[in-house]
PDB file of C-alpha atoms and ligand atoms in Angstrom:
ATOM      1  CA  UNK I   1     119.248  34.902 152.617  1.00  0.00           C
ATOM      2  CA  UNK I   2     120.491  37.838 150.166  1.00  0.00           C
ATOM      3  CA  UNK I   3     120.045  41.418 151.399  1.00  0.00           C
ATOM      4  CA  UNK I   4     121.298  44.514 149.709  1.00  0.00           C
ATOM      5  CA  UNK I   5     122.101  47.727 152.084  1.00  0.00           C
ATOM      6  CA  UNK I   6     121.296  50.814 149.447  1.00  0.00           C
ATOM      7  CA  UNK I   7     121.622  54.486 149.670  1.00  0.00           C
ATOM      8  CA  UNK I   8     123.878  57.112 148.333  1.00  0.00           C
ATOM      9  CA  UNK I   9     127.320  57.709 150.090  1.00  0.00           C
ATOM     10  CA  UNK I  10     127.397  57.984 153.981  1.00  0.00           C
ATOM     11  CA  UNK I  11     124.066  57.069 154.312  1.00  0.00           C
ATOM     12  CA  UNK I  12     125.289  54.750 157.029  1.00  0.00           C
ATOM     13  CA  UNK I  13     125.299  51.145 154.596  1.00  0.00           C
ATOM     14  CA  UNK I  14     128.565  50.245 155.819  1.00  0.00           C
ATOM     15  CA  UNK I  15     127.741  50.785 159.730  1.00  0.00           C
ATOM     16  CA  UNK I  16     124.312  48.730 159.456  1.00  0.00           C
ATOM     17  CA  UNK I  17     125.573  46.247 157.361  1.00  0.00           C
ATOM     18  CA  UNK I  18     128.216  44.985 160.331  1.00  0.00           C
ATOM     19  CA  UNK I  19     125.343  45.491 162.538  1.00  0.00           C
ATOM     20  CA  UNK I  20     122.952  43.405 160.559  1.00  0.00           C
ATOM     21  CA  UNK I  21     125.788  40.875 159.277  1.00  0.00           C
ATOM     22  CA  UNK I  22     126.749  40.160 163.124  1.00  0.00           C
ATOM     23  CA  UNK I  23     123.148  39.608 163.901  1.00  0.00           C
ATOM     24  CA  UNK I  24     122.216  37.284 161.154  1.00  0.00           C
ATOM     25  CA  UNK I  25     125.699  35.187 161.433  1.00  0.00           C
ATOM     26  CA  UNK I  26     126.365  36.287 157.567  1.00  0.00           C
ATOM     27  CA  UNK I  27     129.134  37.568 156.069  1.00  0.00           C
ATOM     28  CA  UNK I  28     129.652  40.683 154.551  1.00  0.00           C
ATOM     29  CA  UNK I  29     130.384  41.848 150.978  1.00  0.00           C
ATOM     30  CA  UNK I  30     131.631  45.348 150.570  1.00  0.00           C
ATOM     31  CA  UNK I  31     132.884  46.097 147.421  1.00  0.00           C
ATOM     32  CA  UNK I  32     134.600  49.227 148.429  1.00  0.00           C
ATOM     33  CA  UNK I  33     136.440  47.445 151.121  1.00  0.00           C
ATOM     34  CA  UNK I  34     137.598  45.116 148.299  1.00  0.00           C
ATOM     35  CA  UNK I  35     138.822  47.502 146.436  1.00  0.00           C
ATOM     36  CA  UNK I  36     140.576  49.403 149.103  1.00  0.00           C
ATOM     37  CA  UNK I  37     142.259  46.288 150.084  1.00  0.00           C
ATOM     38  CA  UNK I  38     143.715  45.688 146.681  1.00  0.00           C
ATOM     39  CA  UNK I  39     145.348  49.235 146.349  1.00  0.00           C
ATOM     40  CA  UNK I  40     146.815  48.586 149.762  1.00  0.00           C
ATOM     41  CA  UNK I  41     148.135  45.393 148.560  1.00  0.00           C
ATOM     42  CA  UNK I  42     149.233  47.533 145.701  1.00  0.00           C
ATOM     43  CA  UNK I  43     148.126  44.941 143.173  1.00  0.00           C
ATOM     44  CA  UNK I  44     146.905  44.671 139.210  1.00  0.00           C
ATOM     45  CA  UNK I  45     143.369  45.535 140.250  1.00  0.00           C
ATOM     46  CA  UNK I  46     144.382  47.675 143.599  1.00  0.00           C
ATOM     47  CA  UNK I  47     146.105  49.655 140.268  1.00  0.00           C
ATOM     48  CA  UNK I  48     143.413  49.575 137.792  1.00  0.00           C
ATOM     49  CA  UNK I  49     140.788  50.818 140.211  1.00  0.00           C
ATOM     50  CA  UNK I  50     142.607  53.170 142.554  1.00  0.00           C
ATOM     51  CA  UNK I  51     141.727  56.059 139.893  1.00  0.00           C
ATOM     52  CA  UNK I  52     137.996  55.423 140.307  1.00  0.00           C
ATOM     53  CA  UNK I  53     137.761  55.348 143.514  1.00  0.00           C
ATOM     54  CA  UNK I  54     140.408  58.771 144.119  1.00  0.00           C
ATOM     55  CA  UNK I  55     137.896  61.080 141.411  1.00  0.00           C
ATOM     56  CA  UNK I  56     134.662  59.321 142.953  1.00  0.00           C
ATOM     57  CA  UNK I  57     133.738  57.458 139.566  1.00  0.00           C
ATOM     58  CA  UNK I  58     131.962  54.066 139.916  1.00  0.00           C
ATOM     59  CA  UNK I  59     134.464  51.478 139.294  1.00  0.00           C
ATOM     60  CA  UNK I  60     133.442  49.777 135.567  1.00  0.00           C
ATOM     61  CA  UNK I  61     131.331  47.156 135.874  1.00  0.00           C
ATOM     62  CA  UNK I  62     133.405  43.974 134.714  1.00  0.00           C
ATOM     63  CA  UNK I  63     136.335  44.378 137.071  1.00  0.00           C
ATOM     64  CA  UNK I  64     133.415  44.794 140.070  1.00  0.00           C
ATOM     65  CA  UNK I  65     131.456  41.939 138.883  1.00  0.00           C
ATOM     66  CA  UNK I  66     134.749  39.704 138.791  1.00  0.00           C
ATOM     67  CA  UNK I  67     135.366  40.694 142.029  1.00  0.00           C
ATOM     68  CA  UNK I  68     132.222  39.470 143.345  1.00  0.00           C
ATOM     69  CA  UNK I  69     132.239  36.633 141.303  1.00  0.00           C
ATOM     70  CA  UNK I  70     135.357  35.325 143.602  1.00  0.00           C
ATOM     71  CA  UNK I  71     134.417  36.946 146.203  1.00  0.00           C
ATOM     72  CA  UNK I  72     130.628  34.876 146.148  1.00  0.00           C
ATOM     73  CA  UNK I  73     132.562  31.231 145.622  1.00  0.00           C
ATOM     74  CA  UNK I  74     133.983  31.476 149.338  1.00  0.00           C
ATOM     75  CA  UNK I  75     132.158  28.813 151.515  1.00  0.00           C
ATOM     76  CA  UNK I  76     131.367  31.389 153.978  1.00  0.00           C
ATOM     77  CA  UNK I  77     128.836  32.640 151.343  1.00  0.00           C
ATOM     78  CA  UNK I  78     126.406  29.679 150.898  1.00  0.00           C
ATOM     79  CA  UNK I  79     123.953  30.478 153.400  1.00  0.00           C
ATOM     80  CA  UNK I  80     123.285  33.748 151.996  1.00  0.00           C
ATOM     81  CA  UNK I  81     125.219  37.552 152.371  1.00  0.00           C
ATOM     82  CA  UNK I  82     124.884  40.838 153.420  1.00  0.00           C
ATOM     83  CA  UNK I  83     125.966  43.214 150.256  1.00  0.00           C
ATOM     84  CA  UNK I  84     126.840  46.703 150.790  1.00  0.00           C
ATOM     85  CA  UNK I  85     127.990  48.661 148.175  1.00  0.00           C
ATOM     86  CA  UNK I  86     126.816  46.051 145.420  1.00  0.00           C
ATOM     87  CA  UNK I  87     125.256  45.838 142.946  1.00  0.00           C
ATOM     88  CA  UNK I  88     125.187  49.979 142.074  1.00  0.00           C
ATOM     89  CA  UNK I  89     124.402  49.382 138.469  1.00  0.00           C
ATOM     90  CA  UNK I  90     121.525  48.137 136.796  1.00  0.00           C
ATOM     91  CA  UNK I  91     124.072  46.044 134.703  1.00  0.00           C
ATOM     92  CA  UNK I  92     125.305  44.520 137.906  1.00  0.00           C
ATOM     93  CA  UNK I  93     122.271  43.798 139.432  1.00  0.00           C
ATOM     94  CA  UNK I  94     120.640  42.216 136.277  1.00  0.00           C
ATOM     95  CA  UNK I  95     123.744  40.095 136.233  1.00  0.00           C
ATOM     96  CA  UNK I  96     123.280  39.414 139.848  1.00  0.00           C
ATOM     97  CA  UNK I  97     119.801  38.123 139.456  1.00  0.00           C
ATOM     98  CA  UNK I  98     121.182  35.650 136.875  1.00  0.00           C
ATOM     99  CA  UNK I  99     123.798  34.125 139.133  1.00  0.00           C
ATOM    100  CA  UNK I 100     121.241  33.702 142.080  1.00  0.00           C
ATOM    101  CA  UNK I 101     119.068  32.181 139.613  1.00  0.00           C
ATOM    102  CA  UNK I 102     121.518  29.704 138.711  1.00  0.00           C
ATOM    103  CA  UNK I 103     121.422  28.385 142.654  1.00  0.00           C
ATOM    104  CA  UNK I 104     117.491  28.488 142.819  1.00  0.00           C
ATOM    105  CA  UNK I 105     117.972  32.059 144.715  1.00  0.00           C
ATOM    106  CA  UNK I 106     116.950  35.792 144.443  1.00  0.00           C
ATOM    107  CA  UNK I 107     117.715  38.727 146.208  1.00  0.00           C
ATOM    108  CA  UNK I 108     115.070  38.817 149.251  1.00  0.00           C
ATOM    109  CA  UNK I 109     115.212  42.351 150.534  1.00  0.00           C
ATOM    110  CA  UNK I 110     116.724  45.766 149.656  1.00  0.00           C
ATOM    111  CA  UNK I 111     116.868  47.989 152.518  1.00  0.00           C
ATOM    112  CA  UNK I 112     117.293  51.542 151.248  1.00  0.00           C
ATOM    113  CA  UNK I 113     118.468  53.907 153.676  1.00  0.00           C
ATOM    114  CA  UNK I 114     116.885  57.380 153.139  1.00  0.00           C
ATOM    115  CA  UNK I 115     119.408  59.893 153.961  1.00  0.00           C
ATOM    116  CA  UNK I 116     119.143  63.649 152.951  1.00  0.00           C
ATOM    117  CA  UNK I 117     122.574  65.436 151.376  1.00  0.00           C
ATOM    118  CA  UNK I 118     123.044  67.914 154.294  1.00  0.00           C
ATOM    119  CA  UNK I 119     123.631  64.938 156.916  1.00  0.00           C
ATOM    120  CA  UNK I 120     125.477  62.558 154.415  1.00  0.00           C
ATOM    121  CA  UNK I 121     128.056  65.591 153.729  1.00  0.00           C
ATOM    122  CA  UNK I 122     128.302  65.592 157.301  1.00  0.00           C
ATOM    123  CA  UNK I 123     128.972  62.283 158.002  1.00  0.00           C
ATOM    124  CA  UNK I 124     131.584  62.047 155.102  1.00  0.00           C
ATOM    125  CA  UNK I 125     133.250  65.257 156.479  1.00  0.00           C
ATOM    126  CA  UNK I 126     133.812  63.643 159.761  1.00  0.00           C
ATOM    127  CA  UNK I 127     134.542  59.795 158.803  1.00  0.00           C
ATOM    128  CA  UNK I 128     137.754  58.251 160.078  1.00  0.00           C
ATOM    129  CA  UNK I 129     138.225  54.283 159.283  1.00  0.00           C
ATOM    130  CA  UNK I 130     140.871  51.855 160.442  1.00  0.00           C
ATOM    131  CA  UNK I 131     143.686  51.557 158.264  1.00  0.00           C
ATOM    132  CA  UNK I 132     144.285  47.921 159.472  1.00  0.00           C
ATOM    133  CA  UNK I 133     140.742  46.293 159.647  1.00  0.00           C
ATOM    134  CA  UNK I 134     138.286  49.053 157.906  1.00  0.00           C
ATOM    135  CA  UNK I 135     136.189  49.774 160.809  1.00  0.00           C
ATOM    136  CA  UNK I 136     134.287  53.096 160.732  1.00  0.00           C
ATOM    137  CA  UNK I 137     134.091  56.564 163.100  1.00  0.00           C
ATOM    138  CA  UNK I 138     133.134  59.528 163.127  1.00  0.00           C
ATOM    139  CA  UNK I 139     134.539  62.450 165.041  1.00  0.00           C
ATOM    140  CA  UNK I 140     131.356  63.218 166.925  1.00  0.00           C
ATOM    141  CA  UNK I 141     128.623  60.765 166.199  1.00  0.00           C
ATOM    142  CA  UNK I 142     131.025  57.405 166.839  1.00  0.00           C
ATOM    143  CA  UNK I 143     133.815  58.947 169.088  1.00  0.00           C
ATOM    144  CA  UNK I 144     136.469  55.511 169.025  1.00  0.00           C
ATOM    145  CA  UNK I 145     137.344  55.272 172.901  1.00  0.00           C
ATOM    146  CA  UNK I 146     141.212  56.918 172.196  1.00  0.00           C
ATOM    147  CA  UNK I 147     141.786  59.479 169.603  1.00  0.00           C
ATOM    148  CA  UNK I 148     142.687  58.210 166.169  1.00  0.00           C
ATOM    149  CA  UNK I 149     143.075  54.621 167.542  1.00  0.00           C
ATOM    150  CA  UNK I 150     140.866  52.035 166.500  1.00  0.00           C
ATOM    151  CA  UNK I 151     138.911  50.317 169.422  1.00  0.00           C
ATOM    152  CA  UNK I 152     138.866  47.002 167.727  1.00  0.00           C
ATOM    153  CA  UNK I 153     142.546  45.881 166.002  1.00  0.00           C
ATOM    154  CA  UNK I 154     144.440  48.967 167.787  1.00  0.00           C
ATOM    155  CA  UNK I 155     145.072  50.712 163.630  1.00  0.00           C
ATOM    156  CA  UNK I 156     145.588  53.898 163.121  1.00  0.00           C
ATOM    157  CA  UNK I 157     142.367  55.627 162.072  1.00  0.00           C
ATOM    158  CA  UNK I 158     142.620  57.999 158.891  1.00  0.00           C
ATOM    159  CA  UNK I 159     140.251  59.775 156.654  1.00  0.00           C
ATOM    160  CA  UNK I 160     139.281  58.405 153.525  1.00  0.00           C
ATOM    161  CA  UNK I 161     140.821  59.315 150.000  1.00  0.00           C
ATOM    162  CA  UNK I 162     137.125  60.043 148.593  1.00  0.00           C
ATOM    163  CA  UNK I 163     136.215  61.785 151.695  1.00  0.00           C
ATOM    164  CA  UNK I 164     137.463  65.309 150.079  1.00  0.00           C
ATOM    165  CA  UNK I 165     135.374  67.922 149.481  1.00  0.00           C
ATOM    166  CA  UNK I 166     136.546  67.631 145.498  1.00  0.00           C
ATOM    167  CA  UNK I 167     135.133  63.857 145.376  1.00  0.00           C
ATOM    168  CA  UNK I 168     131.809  63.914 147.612  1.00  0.00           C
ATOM    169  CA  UNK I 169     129.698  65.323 144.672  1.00  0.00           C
ATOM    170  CA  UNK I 170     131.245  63.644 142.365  1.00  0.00           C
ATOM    171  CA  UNK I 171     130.108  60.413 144.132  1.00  0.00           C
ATOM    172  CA  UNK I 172     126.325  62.040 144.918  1.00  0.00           C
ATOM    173  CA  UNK I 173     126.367  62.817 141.179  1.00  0.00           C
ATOM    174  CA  UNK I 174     127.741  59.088 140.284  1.00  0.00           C
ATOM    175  CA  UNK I 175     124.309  58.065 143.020  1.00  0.00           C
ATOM    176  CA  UNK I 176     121.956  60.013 141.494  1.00  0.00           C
ATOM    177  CA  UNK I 177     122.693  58.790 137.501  1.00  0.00           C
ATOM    178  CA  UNK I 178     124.018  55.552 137.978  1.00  0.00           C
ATOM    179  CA  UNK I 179     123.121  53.698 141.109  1.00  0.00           C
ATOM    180  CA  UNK I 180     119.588  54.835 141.835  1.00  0.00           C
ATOM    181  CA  UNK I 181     117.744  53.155 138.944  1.00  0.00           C
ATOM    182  CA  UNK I 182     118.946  49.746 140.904  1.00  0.00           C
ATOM    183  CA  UNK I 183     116.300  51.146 143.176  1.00  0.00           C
ATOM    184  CA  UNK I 184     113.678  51.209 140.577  1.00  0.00           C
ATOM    185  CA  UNK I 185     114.640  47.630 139.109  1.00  0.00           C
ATOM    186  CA  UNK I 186     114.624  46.354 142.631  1.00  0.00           C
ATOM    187  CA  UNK I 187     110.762  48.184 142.832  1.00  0.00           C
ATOM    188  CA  UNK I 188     109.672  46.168 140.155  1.00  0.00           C
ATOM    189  CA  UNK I 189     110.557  43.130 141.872  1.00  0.00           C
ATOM    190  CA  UNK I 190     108.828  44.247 145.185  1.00  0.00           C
ATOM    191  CA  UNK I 191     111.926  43.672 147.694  1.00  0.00           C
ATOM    192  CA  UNK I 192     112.698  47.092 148.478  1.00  0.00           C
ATOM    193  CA  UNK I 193     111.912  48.506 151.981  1.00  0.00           C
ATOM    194  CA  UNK I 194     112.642  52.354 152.737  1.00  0.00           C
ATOM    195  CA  UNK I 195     114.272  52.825 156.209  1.00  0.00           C
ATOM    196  CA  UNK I 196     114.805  56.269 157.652  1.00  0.00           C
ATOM    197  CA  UNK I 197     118.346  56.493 158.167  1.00  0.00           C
ATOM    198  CA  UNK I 198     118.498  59.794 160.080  1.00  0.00           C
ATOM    199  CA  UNK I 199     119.164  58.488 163.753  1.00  0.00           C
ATOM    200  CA  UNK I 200     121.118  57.017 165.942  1.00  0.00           C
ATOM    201  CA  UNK I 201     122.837  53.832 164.555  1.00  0.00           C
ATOM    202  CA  UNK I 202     121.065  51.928 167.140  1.00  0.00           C
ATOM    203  CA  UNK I 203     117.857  53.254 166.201  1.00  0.00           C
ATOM    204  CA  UNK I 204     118.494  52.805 162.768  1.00  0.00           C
ATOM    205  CA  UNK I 205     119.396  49.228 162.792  1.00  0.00           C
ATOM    206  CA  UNK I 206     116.093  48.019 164.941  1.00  0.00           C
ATOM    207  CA  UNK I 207     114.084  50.225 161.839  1.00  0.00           C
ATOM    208  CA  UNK I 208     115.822  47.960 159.672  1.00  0.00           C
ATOM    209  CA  UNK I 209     115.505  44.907 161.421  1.00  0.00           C
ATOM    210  CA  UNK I 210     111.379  45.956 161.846  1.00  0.00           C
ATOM    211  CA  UNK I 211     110.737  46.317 158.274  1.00  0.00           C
ATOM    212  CA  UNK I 212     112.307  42.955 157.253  1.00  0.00           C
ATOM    213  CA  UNK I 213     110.139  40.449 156.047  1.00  0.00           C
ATOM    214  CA  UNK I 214     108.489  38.323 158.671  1.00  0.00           C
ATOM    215  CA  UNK I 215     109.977  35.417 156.774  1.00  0.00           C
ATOM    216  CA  UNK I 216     113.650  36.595 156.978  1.00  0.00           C
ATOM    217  CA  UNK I 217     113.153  37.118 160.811  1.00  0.00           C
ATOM    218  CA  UNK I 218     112.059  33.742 161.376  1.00  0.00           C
ATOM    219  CA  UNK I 219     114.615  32.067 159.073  1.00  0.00           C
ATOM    220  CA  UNK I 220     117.590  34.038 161.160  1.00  0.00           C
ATOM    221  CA  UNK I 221     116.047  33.041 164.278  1.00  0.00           C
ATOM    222  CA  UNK I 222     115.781  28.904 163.902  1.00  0.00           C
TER     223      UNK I 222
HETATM  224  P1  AP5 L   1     131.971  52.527 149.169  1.00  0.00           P
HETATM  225  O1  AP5 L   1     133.040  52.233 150.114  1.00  0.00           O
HETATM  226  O2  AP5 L   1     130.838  51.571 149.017  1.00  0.00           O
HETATM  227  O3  AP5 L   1     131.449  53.996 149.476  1.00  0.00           O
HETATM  228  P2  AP5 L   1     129.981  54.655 149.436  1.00  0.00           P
HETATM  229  O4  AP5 L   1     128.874  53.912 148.802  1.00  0.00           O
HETATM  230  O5  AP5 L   1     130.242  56.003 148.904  1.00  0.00           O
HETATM  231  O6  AP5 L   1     129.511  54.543 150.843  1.00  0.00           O
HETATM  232  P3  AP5 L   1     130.334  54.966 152.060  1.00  0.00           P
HETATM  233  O7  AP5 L   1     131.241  53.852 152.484  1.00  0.00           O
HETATM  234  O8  AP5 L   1     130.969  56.300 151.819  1.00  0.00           O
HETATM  235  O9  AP5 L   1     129.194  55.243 153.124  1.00  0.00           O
HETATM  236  P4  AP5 L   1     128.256  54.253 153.899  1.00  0.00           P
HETATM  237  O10 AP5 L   1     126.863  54.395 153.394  1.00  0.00           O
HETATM  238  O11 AP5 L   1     128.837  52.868 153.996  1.00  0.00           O
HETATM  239  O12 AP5 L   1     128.304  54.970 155.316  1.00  0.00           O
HETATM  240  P5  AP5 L   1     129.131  54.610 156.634  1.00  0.00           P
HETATM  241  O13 AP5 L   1     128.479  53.497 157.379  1.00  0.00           O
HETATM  242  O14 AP5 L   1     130.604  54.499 156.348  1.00  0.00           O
HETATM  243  O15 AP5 L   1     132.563  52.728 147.699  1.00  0.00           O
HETATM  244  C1  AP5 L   1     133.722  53.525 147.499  1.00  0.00           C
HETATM  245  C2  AP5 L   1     134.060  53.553 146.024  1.00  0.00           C
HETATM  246  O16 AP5 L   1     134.333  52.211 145.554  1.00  0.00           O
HETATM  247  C3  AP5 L   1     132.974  54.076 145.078  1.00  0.00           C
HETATM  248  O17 AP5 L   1     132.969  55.487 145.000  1.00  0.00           O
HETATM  249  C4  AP5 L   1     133.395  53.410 143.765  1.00  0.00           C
HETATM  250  O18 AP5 L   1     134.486  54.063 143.204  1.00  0.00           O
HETATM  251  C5  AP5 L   1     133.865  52.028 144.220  1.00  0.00           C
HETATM  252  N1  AP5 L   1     132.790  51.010 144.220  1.00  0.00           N
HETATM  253  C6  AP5 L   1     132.318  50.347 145.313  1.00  0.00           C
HETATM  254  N2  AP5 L   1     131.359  49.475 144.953  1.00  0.00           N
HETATM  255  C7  AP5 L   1     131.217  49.593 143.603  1.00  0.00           C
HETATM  256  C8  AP5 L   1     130.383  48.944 142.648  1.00  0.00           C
HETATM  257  N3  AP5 L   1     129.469  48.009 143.005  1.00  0.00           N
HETATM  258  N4  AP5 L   1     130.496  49.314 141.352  1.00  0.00           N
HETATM  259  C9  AP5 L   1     131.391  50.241 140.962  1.00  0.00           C
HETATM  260  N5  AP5 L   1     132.220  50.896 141.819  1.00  0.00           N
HETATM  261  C10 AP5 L   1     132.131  50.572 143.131  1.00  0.00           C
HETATM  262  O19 AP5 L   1     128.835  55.959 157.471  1.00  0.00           O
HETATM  263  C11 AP5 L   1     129.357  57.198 157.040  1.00  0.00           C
HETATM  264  C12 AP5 L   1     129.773  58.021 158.289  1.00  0.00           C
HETATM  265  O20 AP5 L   1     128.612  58.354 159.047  1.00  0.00           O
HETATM  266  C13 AP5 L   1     130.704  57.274 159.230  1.00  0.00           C
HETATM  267  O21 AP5 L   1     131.611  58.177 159.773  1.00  0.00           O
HETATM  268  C14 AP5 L   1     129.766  56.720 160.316  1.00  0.00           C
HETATM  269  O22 AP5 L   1     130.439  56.598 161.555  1.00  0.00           O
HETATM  270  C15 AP5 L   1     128.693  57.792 160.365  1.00  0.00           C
HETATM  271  N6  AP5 L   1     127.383  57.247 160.655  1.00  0.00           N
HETATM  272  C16 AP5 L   1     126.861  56.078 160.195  1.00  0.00           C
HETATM  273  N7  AP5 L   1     125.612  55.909 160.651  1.00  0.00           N
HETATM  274  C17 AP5 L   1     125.333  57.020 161.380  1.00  0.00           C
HETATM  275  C18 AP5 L   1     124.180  57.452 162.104  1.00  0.00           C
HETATM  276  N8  AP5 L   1     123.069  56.696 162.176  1.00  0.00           N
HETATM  277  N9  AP5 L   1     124.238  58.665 162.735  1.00  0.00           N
HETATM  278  C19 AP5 L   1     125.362  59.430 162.676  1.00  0.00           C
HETATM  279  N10 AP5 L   1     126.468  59.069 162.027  1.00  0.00           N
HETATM  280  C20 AP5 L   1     126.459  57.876 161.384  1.00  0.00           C
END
C-alpha cells in the first residue's frame, strides 16, 4: 500500500501522516526529516542540502531521489509506505512510478490536504518540533503537556529554521510552481482524493481515513 500525504507547507502532512502511519502499521517516509537529520549529523548531504532547506528552495531532485532510493530498500518498506513530503516534483514522481513499476506496484492514493494560506502561515508561525525525535507542536493548537519539552522522548522543542517569516513564501512560492503539478499528474492517474484540512487533527484524520478507497480499508484491516 503506497499513499502520498500532499499539500503546501503546514497543511498538517506531517501530523496525519504519523496518525495514518500508526494506524496502518506502515512506516513513514519524510523527506524533510531526512534531510534534517543529515545536517544534524553534520554530514556530506546534511552539507549539500542545509542551504535549500535554510532559503526554502526545494532540494534538487537527484540528491532527494537518492535519498529515497536508500531510504525505500529498508525491509520495513515492503509492505507498502506512508510518504510525506515526497515526491514534490513531477520529475520525482515520474521516477517514482517507474520504481513501483519495477515491483508490480503503483501509488494507490494521494490524499491532498486543502489548506488556505492564512491558516498555514499560522500554523508555521506557531510550530515547535523535537530536536531529538522530530515530533510536532504548536503553541496553541497542540499545547505539549510541559512547555518546550517534548511529551514523547523528553527533547527540547525548538522552532524550525524555515519557519521564518523570510522563508514561508519562499516555500508557498516553491508549492505553487513546483510541487503542485504532482497534483495534476497524480489527476490523470485518478488516485487523488481532496481532504479538507481545516480542523481539528482528529477530525482531519477520520476525513482522511473516510475518503480512502474501500479497498485500502479492507487491506489494512485483515
Ligand atoms: P518538509 O519538512 O516536508 O516541510 P513542508 O512540506 O514545508 O511541510 P511542513 O513540514 O512545513 O508542514 P506539514 O504539512 O508537515 O505540517 P505539520 O504537520 O508539521 O520539507 C522541508 C524542506 O525540505 C523543503 O522546504 C525542501 O527544502 C526540502 N524537501 C523536503 N522534501 C523534498 C523533496 N521531495 N524534494 C525537494 N526538497 C524537499 O503541521 C504544521 C503545524 O500546524 C504544526 O505546528 C502542527 O502542530 C499544526 N497542525 C497540524 N495539523 C493541525 C490542525 N488540524 N489544526 C491546527 N493545527 C495543526
Amino acid at each position: 500500500m503506497v499513499i502520498i500525504l500532499f499539500g503546501p507547507p503546514g497543511a498538517g502532512k506531517g501530523t496525519q501522516a504519523h496518525l495514518l502511519a500508526q494506524r496502518l502499521g506502515l512506516p513513514r517516509i519524510v523527506t524533510g526529516d531526512l534531510f534534517r537529520e543529515a545536517i544534524t549529523r553534520g554530514d556530506a548531504l546534511g552539507a549539500q542540502v542545509k542551504p535549500y532547506l535554510e532559503r526554502g528552495e526545494l532540494v534538487p531532485d537527484d540528491l532527494t531521489i537518492a535519498l529515497v532510493v536508500a531510504r525505500l530498500q529498508r525491509a520495513d518498506c515492503v509492505a507498502g509506505v506512508v510518504l510525506d513530503g515526497f515526491p514534490r516534483t513531477v520529475a520525482q514522481a515520474q521516477w517514482f512510478d517507474h520504481e513501483l513499476k519495477k515491483h508490480r506496484r503503483a501509488v494507490d492514493c494521494v490524499v491532498n490536504l486543502v489548506v488556505g494560506d492564512d491558516e498555514v502561515f499560522h500554523r508555521l508561525a506557531g510550530r515547535m518540533i523535537c530536536s531529538a525525535c522530530q515530533r510536532t507542536y504548536h503553541v496553541t493548537a497542540m499545547r505539549p503537556e510541559k512547555i518546550g519539552v517534548c511529551d514523547q522522548c523528553g527533547g527540547k522543542l525548538i522552532q524550525r529554521a524555515d519557519d521564518s517569516s523570510a522563508a514561508i513564501p519562499v516555500r508557498l512560492r516553491a508549492y505553487r510552481e513546483q510541487t503542485e503539478p504532482v497534483l495534476t499528474y497524480y489527476r490523470g492517474k485518478q488516485c487523488v482524493v481532496n481532504v479538507d484540512g481545516e480542523a481539528s487533527p482528529e477530525v482531519v484524520q477520520q476525513r482522511i481515513l473516510d475518503s480512502l478507497p474501500f479497498a485500502l480499508m479492507a487491506a489494512s484491516s485483515s
